Tab-separated table of C-alpha atoms and ligand atoms in Angstrom:
chain	number	residue	atom	x	y	z
Z	88	MET	CA	0.342	-0.177	0.336
Z	89	ARG	CA	1.282	4.002	-0.357
Z	90	VAL	CA	1.595	5.157	2.623
Z	91	VAL	CA	2.547	9.507	4.116
Z	92	VAL	CA	3.453	9.604	7.447
Z	93	ILE	CA	3.467	13.056	8.645
Z	94	GLY	CA	5.947	13.942	11.522
Z	95	ALA	CA	9.451	12.724	11.283
Z	96	GLY	CA	9.635	12.436	14.853
Z	97	HIS	CA	10.285	9.889	18.071
Z	98	VAL	CA	7.049	8.507	16.485
Z	99	GLY	CA	6.795	8.635	12.646
Z	100	LEU	CA	10.252	8.175	12.016
Z	101	PRO	CA	10.110	4.391	13.775
Z	102	SER	CA	6.559	4.566	12.646
Z	103	ALA	CA	7.593	5.196	8.857
Z	104	ALA	CA	10.319	2.586	8.665
Z	105	ALA	CA	8.339	-0.375	10.759
Z	106	LEU	CA	5.455	0.182	7.687
Z	107	ALA	CA	8.632	0.045	5.230
Z	108	HIS	CA	10.009	-2.925	6.420
Z	109	ALA	CA	6.846	-4.290	5.902
Z	110	GLY	CA	6.615	-4.025	2.628
Z	111	HIS	CA	4.345	-0.982	2.235
Z	112	GLU	CA	5.572	1.793	-0.146
Z	113	VAL	CA	6.518	5.074	2.354
Z	114	VAL	CA	6.885	8.354	2.359
Z	115	GLY	CA	8.141	10.190	5.689
Z	116	LEU	CA	6.599	14.261	5.435
Z	117	ASP	CA	8.072	16.645	7.661
Z	118	ASP	CA	7.974	20.486	6.944
Z	119	ASP	CA	11.874	20.720	8.932
Z	120	ALA	CA	13.555	21.185	5.908
Z	121	GLY	CA	17.237	20.503	7.734
Z	122	ARG	CA	15.410	17.299	9.179
Z	123	VAL	CA	14.162	15.668	5.639
Z	124	ALA	CA	17.904	16.987	4.321
Z	125	ALA	CA	19.205	14.794	6.730
Z	126	LEU	CA	17.230	11.974	6.751
Z	127	GLN	CA	17.584	11.509	2.746
Z	128	GLU	CA	21.510	11.326	3.694
Z	129	ARG	CA	19.967	8.679	5.925
Z	130	ARG	CA	21.206	10.884	9.074
Z	131	LEU	CA	18.858	10.404	12.273
Z	132	PRO	CA	17.650	13.587	13.817
Z	133	PHE	CA	18.073	11.595	17.154
Z	134	PHE	CA	19.536	8.778	18.931
Z	135	GLU	CA	17.201	5.223	18.944
Z	136	ALA	CA	18.572	1.793	19.003
Z	137	ALA	CA	18.240	0.169	15.727
Z	138	LEU	CA	16.720	2.805	13.765
Z	139	GLN	CA	19.457	3.641	11.894
Z	140	GLU	CA	19.748	0.008	10.357
Z	141	LEU	CA	15.942	-0.148	10.323
Z	142	VAL	CA	15.677	3.522	8.233
Z	143	ASP	CA	19.047	2.222	6.055
Z	144	ALA	CA	17.168	-0.993	5.192
Z	145	GLY	CA	14.042	0.688	3.961
Z	146	SER	CA	15.710	3.513	2.376
Z	147	ALA	CA	18.212	1.044	0.507
Z	148	SER	CA	15.218	-1.310	-0.639
Z	149	GLY	CA	13.239	2.480	-2.171
Z	150	ARG	CA	10.666	1.262	-0.251
Z	151	LEU	CA	11.287	4.624	2.613
Z	152	ARG	CA	11.644	7.740	1.533
Z	153	PHE	CA	11.422	11.451	2.690
Z	154	SER	CA	9.775	14.649	1.447
Z	155	GLN	CA	9.296	18.299	2.600
Z	156	ASP	CA	6.992	18.363	-0.071
Z	157	PRO	CA	3.027	17.943	0.781
Z	158	SER	CA	1.717	18.144	-2.876
Z	159	GLU	CA	4.552	15.726	-3.773
Z	160	ALA	CA	4.414	13.251	-1.351
Z	161	LEU	CA	0.371	13.098	-0.739
Z	162	PRO	CA	-1.124	12.594	-4.119
Z	163	GLY	CA	-1.502	8.486	-4.744
Z	164	ALA	CA	-1.531	7.544	-1.062
Z	165	ASP	CA	-4.044	4.980	0.215
Z	166	VAL	CA	-3.567	6.136	3.923
Z	167	ALA	CA	-1.678	9.248	5.372
Z	168	PHE	CA	-0.655	9.066	9.435
Z	169	ILE	CA	-0.478	12.211	11.544
Z	170	CYS	CA	2.056	11.780	13.624
Z	171	VAL	CA	2.784	15.477	14.438
Z	172	GLY	CA	3.600	16.867	18.261
Z	173	THR	CA	0.497	17.468	20.167
Z	174	PRO	CA	2.790	19.680	23.325
Z	175	PRO	CA	1.005	21.196	26.344
Z	176	ALA	CA	-0.486	25.088	25.058
Z	177	ARG	CA	1.470	27.700	25.846
Z	178	PRO	CA	0.007	30.545	26.612
Z	179	LEU	CA	-3.070	29.273	27.743
Z	180	ARG	CA	-5.826	31.425	26.611
Z	181	PRO	CA	-6.978	33.762	28.890
Z	182	GLY	CA	-10.620	33.771	30.055
Z	183	LEU	CA	-12.229	36.877	28.518
Z	184	GLN	CA	-13.566	39.424	30.852
Z	185	GLY	CA	-13.122	37.575	33.806
Z	186	GLY	CA	-14.638	34.288	32.300
Z	187	PRO	CA	-13.111	31.037	33.527
Z	188	SER	CA	-10.146	30.405	31.625
Z	189	ARG	CA	-9.463	27.359	29.224
Z	190	PRO	CA	-8.866	24.273	31.692
Z	191	THR	CA	-4.698	23.850	31.798
Z	192	GLY	CA	-2.961	21.306	30.603
Z	193	GLU	CA	-4.892	21.144	27.031
Z	194	PRO	CA	-2.810	20.081	23.793
Z	195	ASN	CA	-1.610	22.736	21.677
Z	196	LEU	CA	-3.499	20.841	18.344
Z	197	LEU	CA	-2.287	23.379	15.668
Z	198	ALA	CA	-0.557	20.771	13.990
Z	199	VAL	CA	-2.540	18.639	13.385
Z	200	GLU	CA	-5.250	20.999	12.109
Z	201	GLN	CA	-2.257	21.700	9.461
Z	202	ALA	CA	-1.704	18.167	8.571
Z	203	ALA	CA	-5.553	17.558	8.328
Z	204	GLU	CA	-5.804	20.578	6.104
Z	205	ARG	CA	-2.627	19.665	3.784
Z	206	ILE	CA	-3.866	16.158	3.183
Z	207	GLY	CA	-7.550	17.744	1.941
Z	208	ARG	CA	-5.576	19.939	-0.007
Z	209	CYS	CA	-2.953	17.841	-2.014
Z	210	ALA	CA	-5.021	14.071	-1.911
Z	211	SER	CA	-5.714	13.517	-5.280
Z	212	GLY	CA	-8.111	10.815	-4.194
Z	213	ASP	CA	-9.894	8.981	-1.510
Z	214	MET	CA	-8.218	8.463	1.808
Z	215	VAL	CA	-7.761	7.189	5.424
Z	216	VAL	CA	-6.447	9.160	7.729
Z	217	VAL	CA	-5.167	7.670	11.241
Z	218	GLU	CA	-4.164	10.047	14.016
Z	219	LYS	CA	-1.125	8.287	15.615
Z	220	SER	CA	-0.415	11.288	17.500
Z	221	THR	CA	-2.334	11.048	21.118
Z	222	VAL	CA	-4.924	13.621	20.895
Z	223	PRO	CA	-7.646	14.306	23.385
Z	224	VAL	CA	-11.115	12.099	22.594
Z	225	GLN	CA	-13.100	13.632	19.556
Z	226	THR	CA	-10.135	14.804	17.730
Z	227	ALA	CA	-11.107	13.069	14.898
Z	228	ASP	CA	-14.596	15.056	14.956
Z	229	ARG	CA	-12.269	18.523	14.054
Z	230	VAL	CA	-9.935	16.399	11.566
Z	231	ARG	CA	-12.955	15.774	9.459
Z	232	ILE	CA	-14.055	18.883	9.523
Z	233	VAL	CA	-11.143	20.277	8.169
Z	234	LEU	CA	-11.158	17.462	5.656
Z	235	SER	CA	-14.580	17.860	4.072
Z	236	ARG	CA	-13.413	21.420	3.067
Z	237	SER	CA	-10.692	19.570	0.826
Z	238	PRO	CA	-10.711	21.317	-2.824
Z	239	GLY	CA	-11.381	17.602	-4.637
Z	240	HIS	CA	-14.153	16.584	-2.661
Z	241	HIS	CA	-12.313	13.519	-2.182
Z	242	HIS	CA	-13.853	10.921	0.480
Z	243	PHE	CA	-11.925	10.865	3.790
Z	244	GLU	CA	-12.397	8.524	6.546
Z	245	VAL	CA	-11.168	9.391	9.698
Z	246	ALA	CA	-9.294	6.297	11.807
Z	247	SER	CA	-7.144	6.393	15.276
Z	248	ASN	CA	-4.223	4.209	15.234
Z	249	PRO	CA	-2.500	5.011	18.696
Z	250	GLU	CA	1.132	4.721	19.133
Z	251	PHE	CA	2.229	2.615	22.029
Z	252	LEU	CA	5.891	2.523	21.774
Z	253	ARG	CA	8.885	3.477	23.789
Z	254	GLU	CA	11.686	5.278	23.016
Z	255	GLY	CA	14.565	3.602	23.576
Z	256	CYS	CA	12.760	0.224	22.538
Z	257	ALA	CA	11.151	2.208	19.481
Z	258	VAL	CA	12.131	-0.075	16.863
Z	259	GLU	CA	11.326	-3.579	18.883
Z	260	ASP	CA	8.039	-1.941	19.563
Z	261	SER	CA	7.220	-1.302	16.129
Z	262	LEU	CA	8.184	-4.077	14.513
Z	263	HIS	CA	6.577	-6.588	17.426
Z	264	PRO	CA	4.211	-4.291	19.178
Z	265	GLY	CA	2.541	-6.235	21.990
Z	266	ARG	CA	-0.982	-4.890	20.452
Z	267	ILE	CA	-2.422	-2.797	17.285
Z	268	LEU	CA	-5.258	-0.301	18.337
Z	269	VAL	CA	-7.471	0.572	15.311
Z	270	GLY	CA	-10.516	2.686	15.997
Z	271	ALA	CA	-12.613	3.590	12.764
Z	272	ASP	CA	-16.047	3.912	12.022
Z	273	THR	CA	-16.602	2.572	8.793
Z	274	PRO	CA	-16.338	-1.330	7.793
Z	275	HIS	CA	-13.669	0.333	4.747
Z	276	ALA	CA	-11.475	2.319	6.898
Z	277	HIS	CA	-10.810	-1.024	9.500
Z	278	GLU	CA	-10.493	-3.272	6.439
Z	279	VAL	CA	-7.994	-0.969	4.841
Z	280	LEU	CA	-5.779	-0.690	8.193
Z	281	ARG	CA	-6.003	-4.612	8.924
Z	282	ARG	CA	-4.403	-5.413	5.587
Z	283	LEU	CA	-2.004	-2.817	6.027
Z	284	TYR	CA	-1.054	-4.071	9.526
Z	285	ALA	CA	-1.133	-7.609	7.955
Z	286	PRO	CA	2.341	-8.652	8.201
Z	287	ILE	CA	2.785	-7.017	11.842
Z	288	VAL	CA	0.041	-8.992	12.999
Z	289	GLU	CA	1.595	-12.145	11.851
Z	290	THR	CA	4.433	-11.158	14.274
Z	291	GLY	CA	1.646	-12.093	17.207
Z	292	ALA	CA	0.639	-8.415	18.198
Z	293	ARG	CA	-3.069	-8.387	19.815
Z	294	TYR	CA	-5.452	-6.837	17.412
Z	295	HIS	CA	-7.777	-4.212	18.915
Z	296	ALA	CA	-10.521	-3.274	16.069
Z	297	THR	CA	-12.806	0.043	17.643
Z	298	ASP	CA	-14.663	2.912	17.590
Z	299	VAL	CA	-12.382	6.156	16.831
Z	300	ARG	CA	-13.159	7.679	20.169
Z	301	THR	CA	-12.711	4.126	22.145
Z	302	ALA	CA	-9.328	4.323	20.700
Z	303	GLU	CA	-8.404	8.023	21.116
Z	304	LEU	CA	-9.335	7.478	24.767
Z	305	ALA	CA	-7.683	4.376	25.346
Z	306	LYS	CA	-4.174	5.878	24.409
Z	307	HIS	CA	-4.898	8.513	27.076
Z	308	ALA	CA	-6.205	6.195	29.857
Z	309	CYS	CA	-2.795	4.165	28.937
Z	310	ASN	CA	-0.625	6.928	29.509
Z	311	ALA	CA	-2.188	7.969	32.677
Z	312	PHE	CA	-2.458	4.417	34.309
Z	313	LEU	CA	1.074	3.732	33.785
Z	314	SER	CA	1.489	7.536	35.473
Z	315	LEU	CA	-0.831	6.549	38.208
Z	316	LYS	CA	1.198	3.099	38.831
Z	317	ILE	CA	4.768	4.753	39.107
Z	318	SER	CA	3.254	7.813	41.049
Z	319	PHE	CA	1.773	4.895	43.106
Z	320	ALA	CA	5.119	3.500	43.906
Z	321	ASN	CA	6.222	6.913	44.477
Z	322	GLY	CA	4.000	7.674	46.997
Z	323	LEU	CA	4.613	4.275	48.754
Z	324	ALA	CA	8.608	4.943	48.833
Z	325	ARG	CA	7.999	8.300	50.756
Z	326	VAL	CA	5.702	5.712	53.356
Z	327	CYS	CA	8.590	2.754	53.512
Z	328	GLU	CA	11.546	5.735	54.227
Z	329	ALA	CA	9.116	6.882	57.564
Z	330	ALA	CA	8.542	3.404	58.504
Z	331	GLY	CA	12.108	1.824	57.540
Z	332	ALA	CA	10.715	-0.812	54.816
Z	333	ASP	CA	11.719	-1.939	51.070
Z	334	VAL	CA	10.070	-0.081	48.253
Z	335	VAL	CA	11.899	-2.537	45.823
Z	336	ALA	CA	10.803	-5.558	47.803
Z	337	ILE	CA	7.293	-4.433	48.154
Z	338	ALA	CA	7.105	-3.637	44.145
Z	339	ASP	CA	8.121	-7.260	43.924
Z	340	ILE	CA	5.491	-8.391	46.377
Z	341	MET	CA	2.688	-6.697	44.736
Z	342	GLY	CA	4.412	-7.321	41.344
Z	343	SER	CA	4.005	-11.202	41.768
Z	344	ASP	CA	0.526	-10.947	41.652
Z	345	PRO	CA	-0.744	-11.045	38.266
Z	346	ARG	CA	-3.881	-8.934	38.622
Z	347	ILE	CA	-1.290	-5.785	39.669
Z	348	GLY	CA	1.906	-6.493	37.392
Z	349	ARG	CA	5.507	-5.785	38.747
Z	350	ALA	CA	5.971	-3.198	35.573
Z	351	PHE	CA	6.071	0.744	36.296
Z	352	LEU	CA	6.505	0.144	39.996
Z	353	ASN	CA	9.842	1.415	40.273
Z	354	ALA	CA	10.046	4.165	42.547
Z	355	GLY	CA	12.308	6.725	41.676
Z	356	MET	CA	12.532	10.098	40.752
Z	357	GLY	CA	9.306	10.307	38.962
Z	358	TYR	CA	8.228	10.148	35.745
Z	359	GLY	CA	9.574	12.612	32.552
Z	360	GLY	CA	9.544	12.257	29.135
Z	361	PHE	CA	7.215	14.187	25.901
Z	362	CYS	CA	4.547	11.837	26.962
Z	363	PHE	CA	3.479	11.097	30.783
Z	364	PRO	CA	3.607	14.898	31.847
Z	365	LYS	CA	1.340	16.360	29.329
Z	366	ASP	CA	-0.333	13.218	28.514
Z	367	LEU	CA	-1.900	13.530	31.596
Z	368	ALA	CA	-2.570	17.198	32.058
Z	369	ALA	CA	-4.593	16.549	28.651
Z	370	PHE	CA	-6.557	13.838	29.571
Z	371	ARG	CA	-7.596	15.744	32.858
Z	372	ALA	CA	-8.271	19.147	30.701
Z	373	GLN	CA	-10.662	16.905	28.500
Z	374	SER	CA	-12.106	15.297	31.033
Z	375	LEU	CA	-12.886	18.342	32.675
Z	376	ARG	CA	-13.911	19.397	29.443
Z	377	LEU	CA	-16.676	17.204	28.981
Z	378	GLY	CA	-18.118	17.895	32.483
Z	379	TYR	CA	-15.903	15.220	34.949
Z	380	ASP	CA	-13.791	16.495	37.450
Z	381	PHE	CA	-10.971	13.294	37.455
Z	382	GLY	CA	-9.574	14.541	40.361
Z	383	LEU	CA	-7.066	11.738	41.060
Z	384	LEU	CA	-4.987	12.836	38.108
Z	385	ASP	CA	-4.141	15.818	39.752
Z	386	GLU	CA	-2.875	13.671	42.869
Z	387	VAL	CA	-0.830	11.408	40.136
Z	388	ALA	CA	1.278	14.459	39.078
Z	389	ARG	CA	1.736	16.152	42.536
Z	390	LEU	CA	2.848	12.666	43.500
Z	391	ASN	CA	5.415	13.214	40.813
Z	392	ASP	CA	6.602	16.759	41.585
Z	393	GLU	CA	6.967	15.415	45.063
Z	394	ALA	CA	9.147	12.202	44.249
Z	395	LEU	CA	11.369	15.139	42.834
Z	396	GLU	CA	11.548	17.239	45.965
Z	397	ALA	CA	12.065	14.445	47.981
Z	398	VAL	CA	15.774	13.474	45.645
Z	399	LEU	CA	16.100	17.414	46.279
Z	400	ASP	CA	15.265	16.889	50.038
Z	401	LYS	CA	18.146	13.823	50.436
Z	402	ILE	CA	20.827	15.983	48.424
Z	403	GLU	CA	20.253	19.307	51.217
Z	404	GLY	CA	19.952	16.928	54.320
Z	405	ALA	CA	23.191	15.291	53.243
Z	406	LEU	CA	25.039	18.636	52.210
Z	407	TRP	CA	23.590	21.220	55.040
Z	408	ASN	CA	24.203	24.408	52.534
Z	409	LEU	CA	23.643	23.839	48.938
Z	410	GLU	CA	25.394	27.148	48.189
Z	411	GLY	CA	29.308	26.066	46.670
Z	412	LYS	CA	28.870	22.547	46.936
Z	413	ARG	CA	28.832	20.500	44.044
Z	414	VAL	CA	26.644	17.811	43.002
Z	415	ALA	CA	27.204	15.798	40.247
Z	416	LEU	CA	24.433	13.704	38.190
Z	417	LEU	CA	24.708	10.856	36.478
Z	418	GLY	CA	21.971	10.427	33.920
Z	419	LEU	CA	20.400	14.014	32.188
Z	420	ALA	CA	17.917	11.643	29.769
Z	421	PHE	CA	14.589	11.321	30.756
Z	422	LYS	CA	14.922	7.627	31.103
Z	423	PRO	CA	17.979	5.410	29.779
Z	424	GLY	CA	18.241	4.248	26.034
Z	425	THR	CA	17.241	7.798	24.422
Z	426	ASP	CA	18.952	11.289	24.020
Z	427	ASP	CA	15.529	12.704	25.026
Z	428	VAL	CA	15.957	15.211	27.822
Z	429	ARG	CA	12.133	17.023	27.456
Z	430	GLU	CA	10.672	16.958	30.894
Z	431	SER	CA	13.517	15.027	32.359
Z	432	PRO	CA	13.842	14.821	35.635
Z	433	ALA	CA	17.314	14.798	35.751
Z	434	LEU	CA	17.437	18.697	34.119
Z	435	ARG	CA	14.537	19.470	36.628
Z	436	LEU	CA	17.072	18.839	39.491
Z	437	ALA	CA	19.322	20.201	38.069
Z	438	ARG	CA	17.807	23.624	37.198
Z	439	SER	CA	17.152	23.587	41.465
Z	440	LEU	CA	20.533	22.385	42.911
Z	441	ILE	CA	22.007	25.653	39.968
Z	442	GLY	CA	19.133	27.997	41.466
Z	443	ALA	CA	20.238	26.697	44.601
Z	444	GLY	CA	23.713	28.033	44.430
Z	445	ALA	CA	25.209	24.752	44.028
Z	446	ASP	CA	27.466	24.498	41.550
Z	447	VAL	CA	26.061	21.326	38.724
Z	448	VAL	CA	28.603	18.623	37.055
Z	449	GLY	CA	26.184	16.240	34.802
Z	450	PHE	CA	27.345	13.162	33.056
Z	451	ASP	CA	24.736	11.200	29.950
Z	452	PRO	CA	26.081	8.724	27.888
Z	453	ARG	CA	23.898	10.490	25.124
Z	454	ALA	CA	22.298	13.233	25.918
Z	455	HIS	CA	24.852	16.183	26.102
Z	456	ALA	CA	24.302	18.408	23.520
Z	457	GLN	CA	20.480	18.372	24.239
Z	458	ALA	CA	21.123	19.109	28.204
Z	459	ALA	CA	23.452	22.123	27.086
Z	460	ALA	CA	20.529	23.248	24.928
Z	461	GLU	CA	17.953	23.413	27.966
Z	462	VAL	CA	20.173	24.174	30.765
Z	463	PRO	CA	23.427	25.937	30.143
Z	464	GLU	CA	24.853	26.636	32.842
Z	465	LEU	CA	25.217	22.718	33.853
Z	466	GLU	CA	28.869	21.170	33.334
Z	467	LEU	CA	29.141	18.886	31.028
Z	468	ALA	CA	32.007	16.395	32.257
Z	469	PRO	CA	33.529	13.370	29.582
Z	470	ASP	CA	32.698	10.231	31.514
Z	471	ALA	CA	30.866	9.001	34.951
Z	472	TYR	CA	34.225	9.547	37.010
Z	473	ALA	CA	35.153	12.868	36.155
Z	474	ALA	CA	32.100	14.094	37.082
Z	475	ALA	CA	32.200	12.714	40.239
Z	476	GLY	CA	35.827	14.179	40.659
Z	477	GLY	CA	35.765	16.638	43.786
Z	478	ALA	CA	31.610	16.367	44.349
Z	479	HIS	CA	31.027	16.549	47.901
Z	480	CYS	CA	27.366	14.284	46.342
Z	481	LEU	CA	26.742	12.114	43.539
Z	482	VAL	CA	23.279	11.415	42.220
Z	483	VAL	CA	21.855	8.720	40.048
Z	484	CYS	CA	18.890	10.835	38.199
Z	485	THR	CA	18.444	7.952	35.050
Z	486	GLU	CA	19.672	4.187	35.192
Z	487	TRP	CA	21.820	3.920	32.313
Z	488	PRO	CA	23.080	0.092	32.581
Z	489	GLU	CA	26.950	1.498	32.032
Z	490	PHE	CA	26.554	3.032	35.596
Z	491	ALA	CA	25.645	0.205	37.232
Z	492	ALA	CA	29.240	-1.635	36.303
Z	493	LEU	CA	31.421	1.729	37.265
Z	494	ASP	CA	34.343	0.886	39.234
Z	495	LEU	CA	33.160	1.759	42.942
Z	496	ALA	CA	36.227	2.272	44.832
Z	497	ARG	CA	37.642	4.878	42.054
Z	498	LEU	CA	34.426	6.583	42.013
Z	499	ARG	CA	34.741	6.708	46.463
Z	500	GLU	CA	38.358	7.871	46.075
Z	501	LEU	CA	37.013	10.328	43.445
Z	502	LEU	CA	34.715	12.048	45.890
Z	503	ALA	CA	35.028	15.028	47.984
Z	504	VAL	CA	32.348	13.067	50.249
Z	505	PRO	CA	31.312	9.702	49.602
Z	506	VAL	CA	27.565	10.701	49.512
Z	507	ILE	CA	25.370	8.564	46.741
Z	508	VAL	CA	21.825	9.692	46.470
Z	509	ASP	CA	20.441	7.153	44.007
Z	510	GLY	CA	17.099	8.516	42.308
Z	511	ARG	CA	16.728	5.433	40.890
Z	512	ASN	CA	17.212	2.823	42.767
Z	513	LEU	CA	20.250	1.671	40.662
Z	514	PHE	CA	22.516	0.152	43.191
Z	515	ASP	CA	22.222	-2.742	45.676
Z	516	PRO	CA	22.579	-1.042	49.121
Z	517	GLU	CA	24.916	-3.713	50.944
Z	518	VAL	CA	27.769	-3.430	48.035
Z	519	MET	CA	27.268	0.430	48.879
Z	520	ALA	CA	27.932	-0.255	52.487
Z	521	ARG	CA	30.453	-2.078	51.653
Z	522	ALA	CA	32.074	0.262	49.486
Z	523	GLY	CA	31.936	2.621	51.872
Z	524	PHE	CA	29.195	5.254	50.856
Z	525	THR	CA	26.308	7.569	52.405
Z	526	TYR	CA	24.126	5.905	50.322
Z	527	LEU	CA	20.590	7.390	49.995
Z	528	PRO	CA	18.287	5.046	47.632
Z	529	THR	CA	14.507	5.539	47.099
Z	530	GLY	CA	12.523	4.076	49.758
Z	531	ARG	CA	14.788	1.967	51.402
Z	532	PRO	CA	16.675	2.010	54.545
Z	533	PRO	CA	19.738	4.522	54.089
Z	534	VAL	CA	23.350	3.548	54.407
Z	535	LYS	CA	25.013	5.898	56.634
Z	536	GLN	CA	28.611	5.485	56.994
Z	537	GLU	CA	29.603	6.397	60.920
Z	538	PRO	CA	31.601	9.757	61.102
Z	539	PRO	CA	35.091	9.833	61.634
Z	540	PRO	CA	36.086	10.043	64.784
Z	541	ALA	CA	36.532	13.151	66.292
Z	542	ARG	CA	40.408	14.305	66.697
Z	543	PRO	CA	41.243	15.265	70.227
Z	544	LEU	CA	42.112	19.057	70.210
Z	545	PRO	CA	45.549	19.828	70.031
Z	546	ALA	CA	46.887	21.120	73.688
Z	547	PRO	CA	46.473	25.240	74.093
Z	548	PRO	CA	49.688	26.547	73.543
Z	549	VAL	CA	51.557	27.067	77.102
Z	550	ARG	CA	51.373	31.041	77.632
Z	551	ARG	CA	54.481	33.016	79.377
Z	552	PRO	CA	53.992	35.436	81.446
Z	553	SER	CA	55.026	38.411	79.480
Z	554	ALA	CA	58.136	40.240	80.889
Z	555	ARG	CA	55.450	43.027	81.425
Z	556	THR	CA	53.308	41.867	83.986
Y	764	UGA	C1	5.599	6.140	27.095
Y	764	UGA	C2	4.899	5.090	27.224
Y	764	UGA	O1	5.377	3.712	28.274
Y	764	UGA	C3	4.477	4.446	25.971
Y	764	UGA	O2	3.473	3.125	26.060
Y	764	UGA	C4	3.796	5.465	24.561
Y	764	UGA	O3	3.707	5.066	23.908
Y	764	UGA	C5	4.609	6.940	25.125
Y	764	UGA	O4	5.105	6.932	26.591
Y	764	UGA	C6	3.870	7.444	24.531
Y	764	UGA	O5	3.027	8.152	24.623
Y	764	UGA	O6	4.446	8.114	23.320
Y	764	UGA	P1	7.845	6.536	27.055
Y	764	UGA	O7	7.333	8.321	26.948
Y	764	UGA	O8	8.820	6.330	25.638
Y	764	UGA	O9	6.381	6.225	26.622
Y	764	UGA	O10	8.880	6.182	28.340
Y	764	UGA	P2	8.591	5.003	28.989
Y	764	UGA	O11	9.191	3.825	29.285
Y	764	UGA	O12	6.927	5.010	29.959
Y	764	UGA	O13	9.269	5.694	30.488
Y	764	UGA	C7	8.355	6.989	31.228
Y	764	UGA	C8	8.888	7.755	32.379
Y	764	UGA	O14	8.272	6.964	33.677
Y	764	UGA	C9	10.945	7.824	32.111
Y	764	UGA	O15	10.792	8.924	33.000
Y	764	UGA	C10	10.990	6.908	33.437
Y	764	UGA	O16	12.026	7.152	33.816
Y	764	UGA	C11	9.861	6.914	34.299
Y	764	UGA	N1	9.163	5.688	35.161
Y	764	UGA	C12	9.168	4.133	34.387
Y	764	UGA	C13	9.270	5.176	36.597
Y	764	UGA	O17	9.615	6.496	37.304
Y	764	UGA	N2	9.538	3.882	37.075
Y	764	UGA	C14	8.802	3.181	36.157
Y	764	UGA	O18	8.378	2.208	37.332
Y	764	UGA	C15	8.739	3.176	35.049
């Protein structure tokens, strides 16, 4: 089939490459000229494991190409995917004359509207238009209205096919998704998307076919529920710290119940990234707009902020005054396996520490350029050991697997004070105790080293009577 994927970002690019891999003719359409030019030379705009190989293979087969021109890319396509960004709307539209303002957290859907407008303008025949971007329920109704203004009077069917891929595993998730969700309101649109996905479904994906609104809402429900699980674990971590219990052991116990499941119960510095924070806020805003006050979602977001505050409190507790102290951050990306720093807890922490007068140095295996653009005051070290050199405290912000293999004796030597705050519970407390660290994990009993014995004060100098007295 002939497919156009609008938006070559974290969702659009892996999806386009996976559809080409499945045998379709795919054009990745993006209005960023630099991005398109780079992709035409097979240079990726971000790091994603195995994506380079998939894009190379698709380009070499001739089934995957990139374009900036909708009037060239869209004619003749059977299916167009909308994979553009839906960032939080900023600034919020103020209420008129003291009236209520728009609920906060609503996404900015301008790029979705523009994509629909381009499809309507450039299509050369009937087409199935698929929302893949995460959008509030009922967005398809808006997209239909825009498409209905198509000068060509073609017939468009709008479907929703939310994406569940995770950054860092986007290729694996696109080629072998656990599930595929398609919402459509006509048998024909369902039939087209079933044909499109047939080669991928064969790999064992569960296929959910439903109506458009259910599919749109299901995506928000999934991301909100996963955020809720993380916030539950983070709230539990606070109780564990107060009670002297271990949140990791409790998460294992809870997770062994298949009704609960172990995934997304890792307490830490909270969730970040371009999806959970904005999707939770968008879901909350849309619920309110529809007349339901889903207050639980506010609590989830509040607990997420609190998780980061708790890390800051631990650092402050260990260092006393932050002014002039050197703090090393291990990991700057919002999670391992990506160079994405959007809404990264590590960078939120860096900003707070810098604001409080600390001297902050960070290391990340992938995200230095992105972190420097976001927090220019952050010093970047060439590796984890260089970051630790002379620091009064080391904070694990992102659980890159390579950090677990660091030479602890060397790290201890390099730190000015051997304190590690583990915002991701990466290390084993017993190992840290043996290695001689004061180790402050999340929701687990801390390891405190005995302070060095007080040195006896030197004897006061013997005062000789002065000649004059
Ligand atoms: C998330 C969803 O997992 C995907 O299914 C979805 O397709 C995607 O959003 C999206 O809407 O596009 P992603 O943002 O790539 O994927 O990252 P996750 O792996 O879900 O992690 C999100 C955040 O939660 C990270 O900051 C991670 O460190 C944090 N997290 C995750 C925890 O703090 N604890 C956990 O137990 C799990």
